[in-house]
Each structure stands twice: as structure tokens, then as C-alpha cells.
Coordinates of C-alpha atoms in Angstrom, one line a residue:
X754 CA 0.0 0.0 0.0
X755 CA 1.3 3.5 -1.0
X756 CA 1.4 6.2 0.8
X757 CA -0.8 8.1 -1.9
X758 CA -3.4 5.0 -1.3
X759 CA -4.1 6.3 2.0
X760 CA -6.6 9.0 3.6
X761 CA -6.0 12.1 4.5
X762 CA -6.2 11.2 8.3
X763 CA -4.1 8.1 8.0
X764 CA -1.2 10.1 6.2
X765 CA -1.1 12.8 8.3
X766 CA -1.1 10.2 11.6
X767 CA 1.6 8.1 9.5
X768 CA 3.8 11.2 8.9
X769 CA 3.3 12.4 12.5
X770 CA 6.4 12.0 14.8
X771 CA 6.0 9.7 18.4
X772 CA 7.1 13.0 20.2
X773 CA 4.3 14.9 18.3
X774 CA 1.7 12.3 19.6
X775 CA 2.6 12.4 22.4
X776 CA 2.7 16.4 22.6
X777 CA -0.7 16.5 21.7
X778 CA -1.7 13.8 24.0
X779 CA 0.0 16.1 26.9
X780 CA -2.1 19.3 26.1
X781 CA -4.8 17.2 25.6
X782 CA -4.5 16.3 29.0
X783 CA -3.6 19.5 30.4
X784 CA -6.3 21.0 28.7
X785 CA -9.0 18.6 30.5
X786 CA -7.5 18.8 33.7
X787 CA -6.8 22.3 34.6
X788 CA -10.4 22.6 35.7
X789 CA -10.0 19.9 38.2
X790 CA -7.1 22.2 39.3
X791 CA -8.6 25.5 39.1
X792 CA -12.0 23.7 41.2
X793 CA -9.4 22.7 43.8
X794 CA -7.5 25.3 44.4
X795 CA -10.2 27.9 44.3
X796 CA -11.6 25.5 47.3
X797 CA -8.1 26.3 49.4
X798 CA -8.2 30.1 48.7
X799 CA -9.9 32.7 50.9
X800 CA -13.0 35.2 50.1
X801 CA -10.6 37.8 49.1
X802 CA -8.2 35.3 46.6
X803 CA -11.1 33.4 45.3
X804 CA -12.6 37.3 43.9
X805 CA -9.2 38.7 42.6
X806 CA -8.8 40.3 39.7
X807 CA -5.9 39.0 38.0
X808 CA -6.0 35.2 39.9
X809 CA -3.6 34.6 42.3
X810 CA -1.8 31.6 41.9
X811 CA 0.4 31.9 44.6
X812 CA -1.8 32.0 47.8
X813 CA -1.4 30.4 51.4
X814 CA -3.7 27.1 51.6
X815 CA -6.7 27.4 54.0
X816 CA -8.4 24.3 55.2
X817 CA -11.2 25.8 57.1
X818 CA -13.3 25.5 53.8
X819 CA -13.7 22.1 53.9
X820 CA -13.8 21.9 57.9
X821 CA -17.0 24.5 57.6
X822 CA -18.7 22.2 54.5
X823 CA -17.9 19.0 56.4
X824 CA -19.4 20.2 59.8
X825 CA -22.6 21.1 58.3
X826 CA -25.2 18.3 58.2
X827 CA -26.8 18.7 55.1
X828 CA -23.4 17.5 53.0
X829 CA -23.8 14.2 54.2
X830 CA -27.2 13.7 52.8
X831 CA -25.8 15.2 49.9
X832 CA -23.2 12.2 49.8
X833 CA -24.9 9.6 50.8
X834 CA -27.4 10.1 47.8
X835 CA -24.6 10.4 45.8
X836 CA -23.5 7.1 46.7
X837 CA -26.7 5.5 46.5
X838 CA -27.0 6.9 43.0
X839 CA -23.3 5.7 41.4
X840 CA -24.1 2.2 43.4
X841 CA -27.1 1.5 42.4
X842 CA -26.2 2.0 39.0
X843 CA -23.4 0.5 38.8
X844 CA -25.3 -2.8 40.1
X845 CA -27.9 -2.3 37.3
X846 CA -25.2 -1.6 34.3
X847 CA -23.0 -4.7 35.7
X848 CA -25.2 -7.7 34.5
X849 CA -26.2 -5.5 31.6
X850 CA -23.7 -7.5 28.9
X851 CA -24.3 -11.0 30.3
X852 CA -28.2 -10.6 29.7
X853 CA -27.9 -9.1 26.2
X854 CA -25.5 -12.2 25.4
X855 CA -27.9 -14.8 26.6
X856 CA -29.7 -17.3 23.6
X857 CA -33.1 -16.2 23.0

């Protein structure tokens, strides 16, 4: 098979380096994270970091956040229903490929 044979796609991924890949693959992943990142450390900040304008991104961590959520009593509930949730459908989706394989 020539090169010419093939599609557009599969030449350019052909003609595309390991490190290039693998470049792409990194701000791919960069991209997708860094709101994981910016949700977390915006949790650590205080009132006045959280609203600044540019961001901070050098700031001293405060834990009182998550001591404040975690005392409250509602955020269990909150858990717990998430928990029931992401259980109970994981229990229904497990058996989901055995019965869709089974002889009618």
C-alpha cells in the first residue's frame, strides 16, 4: 500500500512523529485537567483570593473551607445520595452484557 493509497487522516497520523503524539496527547490532558485544578484550588483560597482580579496563583492554603462544609449536616445527605446513585447504577449496568448475550 502506498502512501498516496491512504486518507488524508491516516497520512497525516503516518507522517506524524512519536514525540508529536505524544505532545498532543500532553495538552490534551492539560487541557482537560486544569479545571480539576482551578476547582481545587479555588476550594483552598480565601473570600478575598477566590474574587481577585488578575487570579492569584500563589496563595497560602486554608483548610477551614472544607472543615466549615464538612461540619454542616446537610453535606452528608448530599453524599450519601450520591453514593446510592453511582451504586445502584453501577449494580444495574454490571449484569447488563451477560443478559444481552444470553440465547433467545
Amino acid at each position: 500500500m502506498t502512501i498516496g493509497a491512504l486518507s488524508p487522516a491516516r497520512r497525516l497520523a503516518r507522517m506524524a512523529s512519536p514525540w508529536g503524539r505524544r505532545l498532543v496527547l500532553w495538552l490534551f490532558a492539560v487541557w482537560c485537567l486544569f479545571p480539576v485544578y482551578w476547582l481545587v484550588t479555588m476550594s483552598l483560597k480565601q473570600q478575598v483570593d477566590v474574587i481577585a482580579r488578575p487570579p492569584r496563583f500563589l496563595f497560602t492554603p486554608v483548610w477551614d473551607n472544607y472543615q466549615t462544609v464538612l461540619r454542616n449536616g446537610d453535606v452528608w445527605g448530599y453524599l450519601a445520595n450520591s453514593l446510592v446513585v453511582a451504586l445502584g447504577s453501577t449494580a444495574l449496568a454490571r449484569p447488563w452484557p451477560w443478559v444481552s448475550r444470553r440465547p433467545t
